[in-house]
C-alpha cells in the first residue's frame, strides 16, 4: 500500500518525509500529555478531550487529495490550502450523517471545524483559498477514494486506539457523505468554504457565541496547533525551529505543572 504523506520535502539535499499516520499518532500522544489543558477544557465541556482528539485526527485529512493528484517521489509535495479542504470535509460530514453518530452537539463540531481551518492562521486563509481557484489546484477533485485512502491509512497503521474516536471516524464510510463529496473540484471547495461556511463559523463560534464556546475554541485551537507542531518536530526535524522548540516546551511544562499540582507542589 502506498503511504499517504503529511510531509515530503528535500532540505539541503536530504529528503524528509512523514506519513499522515505517523503525524496523527504523535499528535494524539501530545494531546494525552496536555493534562492541564485537558483539565481546564473539561471545566468547559465534558467532551473537550474528544473534541481536541477529533481536531487532531481530521486537521490534515485534506492532504490526501494532494497525495492523490500531485505526489511524485522525485519532487517536493506542496499542501497549500489543505486546511480549507479539511474543514470543508468536516463540514460536509457533520451536515450529512445522522446526528446520533456524531456524539457531539453541533456547536462543538463548529469549534472543531473552525479550529481546523485556522490551524495555519498566520498564512492568510483567503490567499490560500484563492490559490485553490488557480492551477494546478483548481480542477483537481475530491472523490470517494480520498476518504477510502484516509480511512485505510488510519486502520492499517492502528492510529485510532480510542474506541469512541474510532467509531466516529468509521462513519466517514457513510454512503450519503461519500456521494456528497465525490467529484467536487478544489476551486468549488475554496469558493464555498471561504464564502458562506467560514463566515457562518465566525458568527457561530465567535461573534454570536456564548463565552463558553469562545473559550472552547481558543483552548482547542491552542491544543491543536501545539500538537501539530510537536508531532512535526518528531519526524521532520522541525524541532530546530523556534516554534517547534516552543511546542515541545509547552507540552513539557503543561504536563509537569499538572503533576506538581496533583502532588501539592
JSON list of C-alpha atoms in Angstrom, two decimals, residues 20-231:
[
{"chain": "A", "resi": 20, "resn": "UNK", "atom": "CA", "xyz": [-0.11, 11.02, 7.79]},
{"chain": "A", "resi": 21, "resn": "UNK", "atom": "CA", "xyz": [-0.46, 8.12, 10.22]},
{"chain": "A", "resi": 22, "resn": "UNK", "atom": "CA", "xyz": [2.88, 8.97, 11.87]},
{"chain": "A", "resi": 23, "resn": "UNK", "atom": "CA", "xyz": [1.88, 12.61, 12.16]},
{"chain": "A", "resi": 24, "resn": "UNK", "atom": "CA", "xyz": [-1.50, 11.94, 13.73]},
{"chain": "A", "resi": 25, "resn": "UNK", "atom": "CA", "xyz": [-0.19, 9.26, 16.08]},
{"chain": "A", "resi": 26, "resn": "UNK", "atom": "CA", "xyz": [2.44, 11.59, 17.55]},
{"chain": "A", "resi": 27, "resn": "UNK", "atom": "CA", "xyz": [-0.06, 14.45, 17.75]},
{"chain": "A", "resi": 28, "resn": "UNK", "atom": "CA", "xyz": [-2.51, 12.27, 19.69]},
{"chain": "A", "resi": 29, "resn": "UNK", "atom": "CA", "xyz": [0.30, 11.35, 22.08]},
{"chain": "A", "resi": 30, "resn": "UNK", "atom": "CA", "xyz": [0.93, 15.05, 22.56]},
{"chain": "A", "resi": 31, "resn": "UNK", "atom": "CA", "xyz": [-2.74, 15.59, 23.42]},
{"chain": "A", "resi": 32, "resn": "UNK", "atom": "CA", "xyz": [-2.56, 12.93, 26.13]},
{"chain": "A", "resi": 33, "resn": "UNK", "atom": "CA", "xyz": [0.36, 14.81, 27.69]},
{"chain": "A", "resi": 34, "resn": "UNK", "atom": "CA", "xyz": [-1.51, 18.12, 27.86]},
{"chain": "A", "resi": 35, "resn": "UNK", "atom": "CA", "xyz": [-3.04, 17.24, 31.22]},
{"chain": "A", "resi": 36, "resn": "UNK", "atom": "CA", "xyz": [-3.55, 20.82, 32.34]},
{"chain": "A", "resi": 37, "resn": "UNK", "atom": "CA", "xyz": [-5.14, 21.85, 29.04]},
{"chain": "A", "resi": 38, "resn": "UNK", "atom": "CA", "xyz": [-7.45, 18.83, 29.17]},
{"chain": "A", "resi": 39, "resn": "UNK", "atom": "CA", "xyz": [-8.31, 19.52, 32.80]},
{"chain": "A", "resi": 40, "resn": "UNK", "atom": "CA", "xyz": [-9.27, 23.12, 32.04]},
{"chain": "A", "resi": 41, "resn": "UNK", "atom": "CA", "xyz": [-11.18, 22.04, 28.94]},
{"chain": "A", "resi": 42, "resn": "UNK", "atom": "CA", "xyz": [-13.23, 19.60, 30.98]},
{"chain": "A", "resi": 43, "resn": "UNK", "atom": "CA", "xyz": [-14.48, 22.51, 33.07]},
{"chain": "A", "resi": 44, "resn": "UNK", "atom": "CA", "xyz": [-15.97, 23.95, 29.89]},
{"chain": "A", "resi": 45, "resn": "UNK", "atom": "CA", "xyz": [-17.26, 20.71, 28.37]},
{"chain": "A", "resi": 46, "resn": "UNK", "atom": "CA", "xyz": [-17.03, 17.05, 29.32]},
{"chain": "A", "resi": 47, "resn": "UNK", "atom": "CA", "xyz": [-16.46, 16.46, 25.59]},
{"chain": "A", "resi": 48, "resn": "UNK", "atom": "CA", "xyz": [-13.30, 18.53, 25.34]},
{"chain": "A", "resi": 49, "resn": "UNK", "atom": "CA", "xyz": [-10.77, 15.64, 25.15]},
{"chain": "A", "resi": 50, "resn": "UNK", "atom": "CA", "xyz": [-12.80, 14.10, 22.33]},
{"chain": "A", "resi": 51, "resn": "UNK", "atom": "CA", "xyz": [-13.09, 17.47, 20.57]},
{"chain": "A", "resi": 52, "resn": "UNK", "atom": "CA", "xyz": [-9.35, 18.03, 20.62]},
{"chain": "A", "resi": 53, "resn": "UNK", "atom": "CA", "xyz": [-8.63, 14.46, 19.53]},
{"chain": "A", "resi": 54, "resn": "UNK", "atom": "CA", "xyz": [-11.06, 14.75, 16.61]},
{"chain": "A", "resi": 55, "resn": "UNK", "atom": "CA", "xyz": [-9.43, 18.04, 15.61]},
{"chain": "A", "resi": 56, "resn": "UNK", "atom": "CA", "xyz": [-6.04, 16.32, 15.56]},
{"chain": "A", "resi": 57, "resn": "UNK", "atom": "CA", "xyz": [-7.26, 13.33, 13.55]},
{"chain": "A", "resi": 58, "resn": "UNK", "atom": "CA", "xyz": [-9.06, 15.45, 10.95]},
{"chain": "A", "resi": 59, "resn": "UNK", "atom": "CA", "xyz": [-6.91, 18.58, 10.64]},
{"chain": "A", "resi": 60, "resn": "UNK", "atom": "CA", "xyz": [-4.85, 17.15, 7.76]},
{"chain": "A", "resi": 61, "resn": "UNK", "atom": "CA", "xyz": [-7.42, 14.92, 6.07]},
{"chain": "A", "resi": 62, "resn": "UNK", "atom": "CA", "xyz": [-7.35, 17.37, 3.15]},
{"chain": "A", "resi": 63, "resn": "UNK", "atom": "CA", "xyz": [-3.73, 16.39, 2.45]},
{"chain": "A", "resi": 64, "resn": "UNK", "atom": "CA", "xyz": [-4.94, 13.10, 1.00]},
{"chain": "A", "resi": 65, "resn": "UNK", "atom": "CA", "xyz": [-6.15, 14.95, -2.12]},
{"chain": "A", "resi": 66, "resn": "UNK", "atom": "CA", "xyz": [-2.66, 16.35, -2.73]},
{"chain": "A", "resi": 67, "resn": "UNK", "atom": "CA", "xyz": [-1.18, 12.87, -2.44]},
{"chain": "A", "resi": 68, "resn": "UNK", "atom": "CA", "xyz": [-3.70, 11.62, -5.00]},
{"chain": "A", "resi": 69, "resn": "UNK", "atom": "CA", "xyz": [-3.06, 14.28, -7.62]},
{"chain": "A", "resi": 70, "resn": "UNK", "atom": "CA", "xyz": [0.45, 15.60, -7.07]},
{"chain": "A", "resi": 71, "resn": "UNK", "atom": "CA", "xyz": [2.71, 13.00, -5.48]},
{"chain": "A", "resi": 72, "resn": "UNK", "atom": "CA", "xyz": [5.94, 12.39, -7.37]},
{"chain": "A", "resi": 73, "resn": "UNK", "atom": "CA", "xyz": [8.76, 10.68, -5.46]},
{"chain": "A", "resi": 74, "resn": "UNK", "atom": "CA", "xyz": [11.28, 12.93, -7.18]},
{"chain": "A", "resi": 75, "resn": "UNK", "atom": "CA", "xyz": [9.59, 16.20, -6.26]},
{"chain": "A", "resi": 76, "resn": "UNK", "atom": "CA", "xyz": [8.61, 18.05, -3.09]},
{"chain": "A", "resi": 77, "resn": "UNK", "atom": "CA", "xyz": [4.92, 17.77, -2.23]},
{"chain": "A", "resi": 78, "resn": "UNK", "atom": "CA", "xyz": [3.07, 21.01, -1.52]},
{"chain": "A", "resi": 79, "resn": "UNK", "atom": "CA", "xyz": [-0.06, 21.04, 0.63]},
{"chain": "A", "resi": 80, "resn": "UNK", "atom": "CA", "xyz": [-1.00, 24.68, 0.18]},
{"chain": "A", "resi": 81, "resn": "UNK", "atom": "CA", "xyz": [-4.61, 25.21, 1.23]},
{"chain": "A", "resi": 82, "resn": "UNK", "atom": "CA", "xyz": [-5.07, 21.75, 2.72]},
{"chain": "A", "resi": 83, "resn": "UNK", "atom": "CA", "xyz": [-6.76, 23.18, 5.82]},
{"chain": "A", "resi": 84, "resn": "UNK", "atom": "CA", "xyz": [-9.51, 24.57, 3.58]},
{"chain": "A", "resi": 85, "resn": "UNK", "atom": "CA", "xyz": [-10.18, 21.10, 2.17]},
{"chain": "A", "resi": 86, "resn": "UNK", "atom": "CA", "xyz": [-10.03, 19.53, 5.63]},
{"chain": "A", "resi": 87, "resn": "UNK", "atom": "CA", "xyz": [-12.56, 22.00, 7.05]},
{"chain": "A", "resi": 88, "resn": "UNK", "atom": "CA", "xyz": [-14.88, 21.50, 4.07]},
{"chain": "A", "resi": 89, "resn": "UNK", "atom": "CA", "xyz": [-14.82, 17.72, 4.53]},
{"chain": "A", "resi": 90, "resn": "UNK", "atom": "CA", "xyz": [-15.64, 18.07, 8.24]},
{"chain": "A", "resi": 91, "resn": "UNK", "atom": "CA", "xyz": [-18.46, 20.49, 7.41]},
{"chain": "A", "resi": 92, "resn": "UNK", "atom": "CA", "xyz": [-19.92, 18.09, 4.84]},
{"chain": "A", "resi": 93, "resn": "UNK", "atom": "CA", "xyz": [-19.60, 15.18, 7.26]},
{"chain": "A", "resi": 94, "resn": "UNK", "atom": "CA", "xyz": [-21.39, 16.91, 10.12]},
{"chain": "A", "resi": 95, "resn": "UNK", "atom": "CA", "xyz": [-24.15, 18.18, 7.83]},
{"chain": "A", "resi": 96, "resn": "UNK", "atom": "CA", "xyz": [-24.74, 14.82, 6.14]},
{"chain": "A", "resi": 97, "resn": "UNK", "atom": "CA", "xyz": [-24.58, 11.95, 8.62]},
{"chain": "A", "resi": 98, "resn": "UNK", "atom": "CA", "xyz": [-27.18, 11.34, 11.32]},
{"chain": "A", "resi": 99, "resn": "UNK", "atom": "CA", "xyz": [-26.67, 13.43, 14.46]},
{"chain": "A", "resi": 100, "resn": "UNK", "atom": "CA", "xyz": [-26.74, 10.31, 16.62]},
{"chain": "A", "resi": 101, "resn": "UNK", "atom": "CA", "xyz": [-23.36, 9.13, 15.31]},
{"chain": "A", "resi": 102, "resn": "UNK", "atom": "CA", "xyz": [-21.61, 12.48, 15.75]},
{"chain": "A", "resi": 103, "resn": "UNK", "atom": "CA", "xyz": [-21.55, 12.15, 19.57]},
{"chain": "A", "resi": 104, "resn": "UNK", "atom": "CA", "xyz": [-21.09, 15.92, 19.97]},
{"chain": "A", "resi": 105, "resn": "UNK", "atom": "CA", "xyz": [-23.54, 18.83, 19.71]},
{"chain": "A", "resi": 106, "resn": "UNK", "atom": "CA", "xyz": [-23.35, 20.98, 16.59]},
{"chain": "A", "resi": 107, "resn": "UNK", "atom": "CA", "xyz": [-21.71, 23.93, 18.37]},
{"chain": "A", "resi": 108, "resn": "UNK", "atom": "CA", "xyz": [-18.79, 21.73, 19.43]},
{"chain": "A", "resi": 109, "resn": "UNK", "atom": "CA", "xyz": [-18.38, 20.39, 15.91]},
{"chain": "A", "resi": 110, "resn": "UNK", "atom": "CA", "xyz": [-18.32, 24.03, 14.79]},
{"chain": "A", "resi": 111, "resn": "UNK", "atom": "CA", "xyz": [-15.43, 24.59, 17.20]},
{"chain": "A", "resi": 112, "resn": "UNK", "atom": "CA", "xyz": [-13.59, 21.64, 15.66]},
{"chain": "A", "resi": 113, "resn": "UNK", "atom": "CA", "xyz": [-14.16, 22.84, 12.10]},
{"chain": "A", "resi": 114, "resn": "UNK", "atom": "CA", "xyz": [-13.18, 26.42, 12.93]},
{"chain": "A", "resi": 115, "resn": "UNK", "atom": "CA", "xyz": [-10.03, 25.23, 14.69]},
{"chain": "A", "resi": 116, "resn": "UNK", "atom": "CA", "xyz": [-9.03, 23.11, 11.71]},
{"chain": "A", "resi": 117, "resn": "UNK", "atom": "CA", "xyz": [-9.47, 25.86, 9.11]},
{"chain": "A", "resi": 118, "resn": "UNK", "atom": "CA", "xyz": [-7.45, 28.23, 11.30]},
{"chain": "A", "resi": 119, "resn": "UNK", "atom": "CA", "xyz": [-4.65, 25.90, 12.38]},
{"chain": "A", "resi": 120, "resn": "UNK", "atom": "CA", "xyz": [-2.32, 27.70, 9.96]},
{"chain": "A", "resi": 121, "resn": "UNK", "atom": "CA", "xyz": [-3.99, 31.05, 10.57]},
{"chain": "A", "resi": 122, "resn": "UNK", "atom": "CA", "xyz": [-0.89, 33.25, 10.08]},
{"chain": "A", "resi": 123, "resn": "UNK", "atom": "CA", "xyz": [-0.75, 32.07, 6.48]},
{"chain": "A", "resi": 124, "resn": "UNK", "atom": "CA", "xyz": [-3.73, 34.17, 5.30]},
{"chain": "A", "resi": 125, "resn": "UNK", "atom": "CA", "xyz": [-6.61, 31.82, 4.75]},
{"chain": "A", "resi": 126, "resn": "UNK", "atom": "CA", "xyz": [-8.23, 33.87, 1.99]},
{"chain": "A", "resi": 127, "resn": "UNK", "atom": "CA", "xyz": [-4.99, 33.89, -0.01]},
{"chain": "A", "resi": 128, "resn": "UNK", "atom": "CA", "xyz": [-4.84, 30.13, 0.30]},
{"chain": "A", "resi": 129, "resn": "UNK", "atom": "CA", "xyz": [-8.44, 29.84, -0.85]},
{"chain": "A", "resi": 130, "resn": "UNK", "atom": "CA", "xyz": [-7.59, 31.98, -3.86]},
{"chain": "A", "resi": 131, "resn": "UNK", "atom": "CA", "xyz": [-4.68, 29.67, -4.66]},
{"chain": "A", "resi": 132, "resn": "UNK", "atom": "CA", "xyz": [-7.09, 26.73, -4.85]},
{"chain": "A", "resi": 133, "resn": "UNK", "atom": "CA", "xyz": [-9.03, 28.51, -7.58]},
{"chain": "A", "resi": 134, "resn": "UNK", "atom": "CA", "xyz": [-5.92, 28.56, -9.79]},
{"chain": "A", "resi": 135, "resn": "UNK", "atom": "CA", "xyz": [-3.84, 25.90, -11.49]},
{"chain": "A", "resi": 136, "resn": "UNK", "atom": "CA", "xyz": [-2.52, 23.39, -10.68]},
{"chain": "A", "resi": 137, "resn": "UNK", "atom": "CA", "xyz": [-5.18, 23.02, -7.97]},
{"chain": "A", "resi": 138, "resn": "UNK", "atom": "CA", "xyz": [-8.45, 24.35, -9.38]},
{"chain": "A", "resi": 139, "resn": "UNK", "atom": "CA", "xyz": [-9.71, 21.36, -11.39]},
{"chain": "A", "resi": 140, "resn": "UNK", "atom": "CA", "xyz": [-8.48, 18.60, -9.08]},
{"chain": "A", "resi": 141, "resn": "UNK", "atom": "CA", "xyz": [-11.29, 16.68, -7.40]},
{"chain": "A", "resi": 142, "resn": "UNK", "atom": "CA", "xyz": [-12.10, 15.07, -4.09]},
{"chain": "A", "resi": 143, "resn": "UNK", "atom": "CA", "xyz": [-13.61, 11.63, -4.64]},
{"chain": "A", "resi": 144, "resn": "UNK", "atom": "CA", "xyz": [-14.61, 8.52, -2.72]},
{"chain": "A", "resi": 145, "resn": "UNK", "atom": "CA", "xyz": [-11.03, 7.27, -2.94]},
{"chain": "A", "resi": 146, "resn": "UNK", "atom": "CA", "xyz": [-9.95, 10.34, -0.94]},
{"chain": "A", "resi": 147, "resn": "UNK", "atom": "CA", "xyz": [-11.95, 9.12, 2.02]},
{"chain": "A", "resi": 148, "resn": "UNK", "atom": "CA", "xyz": [-11.05, 5.46, 1.49]},
{"chain": "A", "resi": 149, "resn": "UNK", "atom": "CA", "xyz": [-7.33, 6.29, 1.44]},
{"chain": "A", "resi": 150, "resn": "UNK", "atom": "CA", "xyz": [-7.64, 8.31, 4.64]},
{"chain": "A", "resi": 151, "resn": "UNK", "atom": "CA", "xyz": [-9.52, 5.56, 6.46]},
{"chain": "A", "resi": 152, "resn": "UNK", "atom": "CA", "xyz": [-7.09, 2.91, 5.24]},
{"chain": "A", "resi": 153, "resn": "UNK", "atom": "CA", "xyz": [-4.12, 4.97, 6.43]},
{"chain": "A", "resi": 154, "resn": "UNK", "atom": "CA", "xyz": [-5.71, 5.14, 9.89]},
{"chain": "A", "resi": 155, "resn": "UNK", "atom": "CA", "xyz": [-6.81, 1.49, 10.04]},
{"chain": "A", "resi": 156, "resn": "UNK", "atom": "CA", "xyz": [-3.75, -0.25, 8.62]},
{"chain": "A", "resi": 157, "resn": "UNK", "atom": "CA", "xyz": [-1.45, 1.66, 10.94]},
{"chain": "A", "resi": 158, "resn": "UNK", "atom": "CA", "xyz": [-3.70, 1.31, 14.02]},
{"chain": "A", "resi": 159, "resn": "UNK", "atom": "CA", "xyz": [-3.67, 5.04, 14.68]},
{"chain": "A", "resi": 160, "resn": "UNK", "atom": "CA", "xyz": [-7.03, 5.33, 16.45]},
{"chain": "A", "resi": 161, "resn": "UNK", "atom": "CA", "xyz": [-6.70, 3.49, 19.75]},
{"chain": "A", "resi": 162, "resn": "UNK", "atom": "CA", "xyz": [-9.69, 5.15, 21.41]},
{"chain": "A", "resi": 163, "resn": "UNK", "atom": "CA", "xyz": [-12.93, 3.30, 20.57]},
{"chain": "A", "resi": 164, "resn": "UNK", "atom": "CA", "xyz": [-15.18, 6.36, 20.69]},
{"chain": "A", "resi": 165, "resn": "UNK", "atom": "CA", "xyz": [-12.87, 8.21, 18.34]},
{"chain": "A", "resi": 166, "resn": "UNK", "atom": "CA", "xyz": [-12.61, 5.19, 16.06]},
{"chain": "A", "resi": 167, "resn": "UNK", "atom": "CA", "xyz": [-16.40, 4.76, 15.93]},
{"chain": "A", "resi": 168, "resn": "UNK", "atom": "CA", "xyz": [-16.97, 8.38, 14.89]},
{"chain": "A", "resi": 169, "resn": "UNK", "atom": "CA", "xyz": [-14.33, 8.28, 12.15]},
{"chain": "A", "resi": 170, "resn": "UNK", "atom": "CA", "xyz": [-15.77, 4.99, 10.86]},
{"chain": "A", "resi": 171, "resn": "UNK", "atom": "CA", "xyz": [-18.85, 6.95, 9.81]},
{"chain": "A", "resi": 172, "resn": "UNK", "atom": "CA", "xyz": [-16.80, 8.58, 7.07]},
{"chain": "A", "resi": 173, "resn": "UNK", "atom": "CA", "xyz": [-17.87, 5.46, 5.17]},
{"chain": "A", "resi": 174, "resn": "UNK", "atom": "CA", "xyz": [-21.45, 6.77, 5.19]},
{"chain": "A", "resi": 175, "resn": "UNK", "atom": "CA", "xyz": [-22.77, 6.47, 1.62]},
{"chain": "A", "resi": 176, "resn": "UNK", "atom": "CA", "xyz": [-24.61, 9.79, 1.62]},
{"chain": "A", "resi": 177, "resn": "UNK", "atom": "CA", "xyz": [-21.48, 11.58, 2.83]},
{"chain": "A", "resi": 178, "resn": "UNK", "atom": "CA", "xyz": [-19.34, 9.88, 0.18]},
{"chain": "A", "resi": 179, "resn": "UNK", "atom": "CA", "xyz": [-21.77, 10.91, -2.56]},
{"chain": "A", "resi": 180, "resn": "UNK", "atom": "CA", "xyz": [-21.85, 14.49, -1.29]},
{"chain": "A", "resi": 181, "resn": "UNK", "atom": "CA", "xyz": [-18.07, 14.96, -1.54]},
{"chain": "A", "resi": 182, "resn": "UNK", "atom": "CA", "xyz": [-17.30, 12.89, -4.62]},
{"chain": "A", "resi": 183, "resn": "UNK", "atom": "CA", "xyz": [-16.42, 14.78, -7.79]},
{"chain": "A", "resi": 184, "resn": "UNK", "atom": "CA", "xyz": [-16.19, 18.22, -6.16]},
{"chain": "A", "resi": 185, "resn": "UNK", "atom": "CA", "xyz": [-13.34, 20.34, -7.54]},
{"chain": "A", "resi": 186, "resn": "UNK", "atom": "CA", "xyz": [-10.94, 22.27, -5.32]},
{"chain": "A", "resi": 187, "resn": "UNK", "atom": "CA", "xyz": [-11.98, 25.62, -6.79]},
{"chain": "A", "resi": 188, "resn": "UNK", "atom": "CA", "xyz": [-15.58, 24.92, -5.76]},
{"chain": "A", "resi": 189, "resn": "UNK", "atom": "CA", "xyz": [-14.46, 23.80, -2.30]},
{"chain": "A", "resi": 190, "resn": "UNK", "atom": "CA", "xyz": [-12.47, 27.02, -1.88]},
{"chain": "A", "resi": 191, "resn": "UNK", "atom": "CA", "xyz": [-15.38, 29.17, -3.01]},
{"chain": "A", "resi": 192, "resn": "UNK", "atom": "CA", "xyz": [-17.88, 27.55, -0.64]},
{"chain": "A", "resi": 193, "resn": "UNK", "atom": "CA", "xyz": [-15.54, 27.29, 2.32]},
{"chain": "A", "resi": 194, "resn": "UNK", "atom": "CA", "xyz": [-14.10, 30.80, 2.27]},
{"chain": "A", "resi": 195, "resn": "UNK", "atom": "CA", "xyz": [-17.53, 32.17, 1.46]},
{"chain": "A", "resi": 196, "resn": "UNK", "atom": "CA", "xyz": [-20.54, 31.09, 3.46]},
{"chain": "A", "resi": 197, "resn": "UNK", "atom": "CA", "xyz": [-19.01, 28.30, 5.54]},
{"chain": "A", "resi": 198, "resn": "UNK", "atom": "CA", "xyz": [-16.20, 30.42, 7.00]},
{"chain": "A", "resi": 199, "resn": "UNK", "atom": "CA", "xyz": [-18.48, 33.39, 7.66]},
{"chain": "A", "resi": 200, "resn": "UNK", "atom": "CA", "xyz": [-21.01, 31.14, 9.36]},
{"chain": "A", "resi": 201, "resn": "UNK", "atom": "CA", "xyz": [-18.33, 29.65, 11.59]},
{"chain": "A", "resi": 202, "resn": "UNK", "atom": "CA", "xyz": [-17.11, 33.10, 12.62]},
{"chain": "A", "resi": 203, "resn": "UNK", "atom": "CA", "xyz": [-20.64, 34.02, 13.63]},
{"chain": "A", "resi": 204, "resn": "UNK", "atom": "CA", "xyz": [-21.49, 30.81, 15.48]},
{"chain": "A", "resi": 205, "resn": "UNK", "atom": "CA", "xyz": [-18.12, 30.29, 17.19]},
{"chain": "A", "resi": 206, "resn": "UNK", "atom": "CA", "xyz": [-17.18, 33.89, 17.91]},
{"chain": "A", "resi": 207, "resn": "UNK", "atom": "CA", "xyz": [-19.41, 36.87, 17.14]},
{"chain": "A", "resi": 208, "resn": "UNK", "atom": "CA", "xyz": [-22.72, 35.36, 18.27]},
{"chain": "A", "resi": 209, "resn": "UNK", "atom": "CA", "xyz": [-21.36, 32.65, 20.56]},
{"chain": "A", "resi": 210, "resn": "UNK", "atom": "CA", "xyz": [-21.63, 32.31, 24.31]},
{"chain": "A", "resi": 211, "resn": "UNK", "atom": "CA", "xyz": [-18.37, 32.93, 26.21]},
{"chain": "A", "resi": 212, "resn": "UNK", "atom": "CA", "xyz": [-18.00, 29.20, 26.86]},
{"chain": "A", "resi": 213, "resn": "UNK", "atom": "CA", "xyz": [-17.91, 28.42, 23.13]},
{"chain": "A", "resi": 214, "resn": "UNK", "atom": "CA", "xyz": [-15.30, 31.12, 22.53]},
{"chain": "A", "resi": 215, "resn": "UNK", "atom": "CA", "xyz": [-13.19, 29.71, 25.35]},
{"chain": "A", "resi": 216, "resn": "UNK", "atom": "CA", "xyz": [-13.55, 26.19, 23.96]},
{"chain": "A", "resi": 217, "resn": "UNK", "atom": "CA", "xyz": [-12.39, 27.41, 20.57]},
{"chain": "A", "resi": 218, "resn": "UNK", "atom": "CA", "xyz": [-9.34, 29.23, 21.93]},
{"chain": "A", "resi": 219, "resn": "UNK", "atom": "CA", "xyz": [-8.31, 26.25, 24.04]},
{"chain": "A", "resi": 220, "resn": "UNK", "atom": "CA", "xyz": [-8.97, 23.74, 21.27]},
{"chain": "A", "resi": 221, "resn": "UNK", "atom": "CA", "xyz": [-7.06, 25.83, 18.72]},
{"chain": "A", "resi": 222, "resn": "UNK", "atom": "CA", "xyz": [-4.13, 26.17, 21.09]},
{"chain": "A", "resi": 223, "resn": "UNK", "atom": "CA", "xyz": [-4.05, 22.43, 21.73]},
{"chain": "A", "resi": 224, "resn": "UNK", "atom": "CA", "xyz": [-4.31, 21.59, 18.03]},
{"chain": "A", "resi": 225, "resn": "UNK", "atom": "CA", "xyz": [-1.55, 23.95, 16.93]},
{"chain": "A", "resi": 226, "resn": "UNK", "atom": "CA", "xyz": [0.83, 22.75, 19.63]},
{"chain": "A", "resi": 227, "resn": "UNK", "atom": "CA", "xyz": [0.09, 19.06, 18.94]},
{"chain": "A", "resi": 228, "resn": "UNK", "atom": "CA", "xyz": [0.57, 19.67, 15.22]},
{"chain": "A", "resi": 229, "resn": "UNK", "atom": "CA", "xyz": [3.96, 21.36, 15.59]},
{"chain": "A", "resi": 230, "resn": "UNK", "atom": "CA", "xyz": [5.11, 18.96, 18.28]},
{"chain": "A", "resi": 231, "resn": "UNK", "atom": "CA", "xyz": [4.35, 15.99, 16.05]}
]
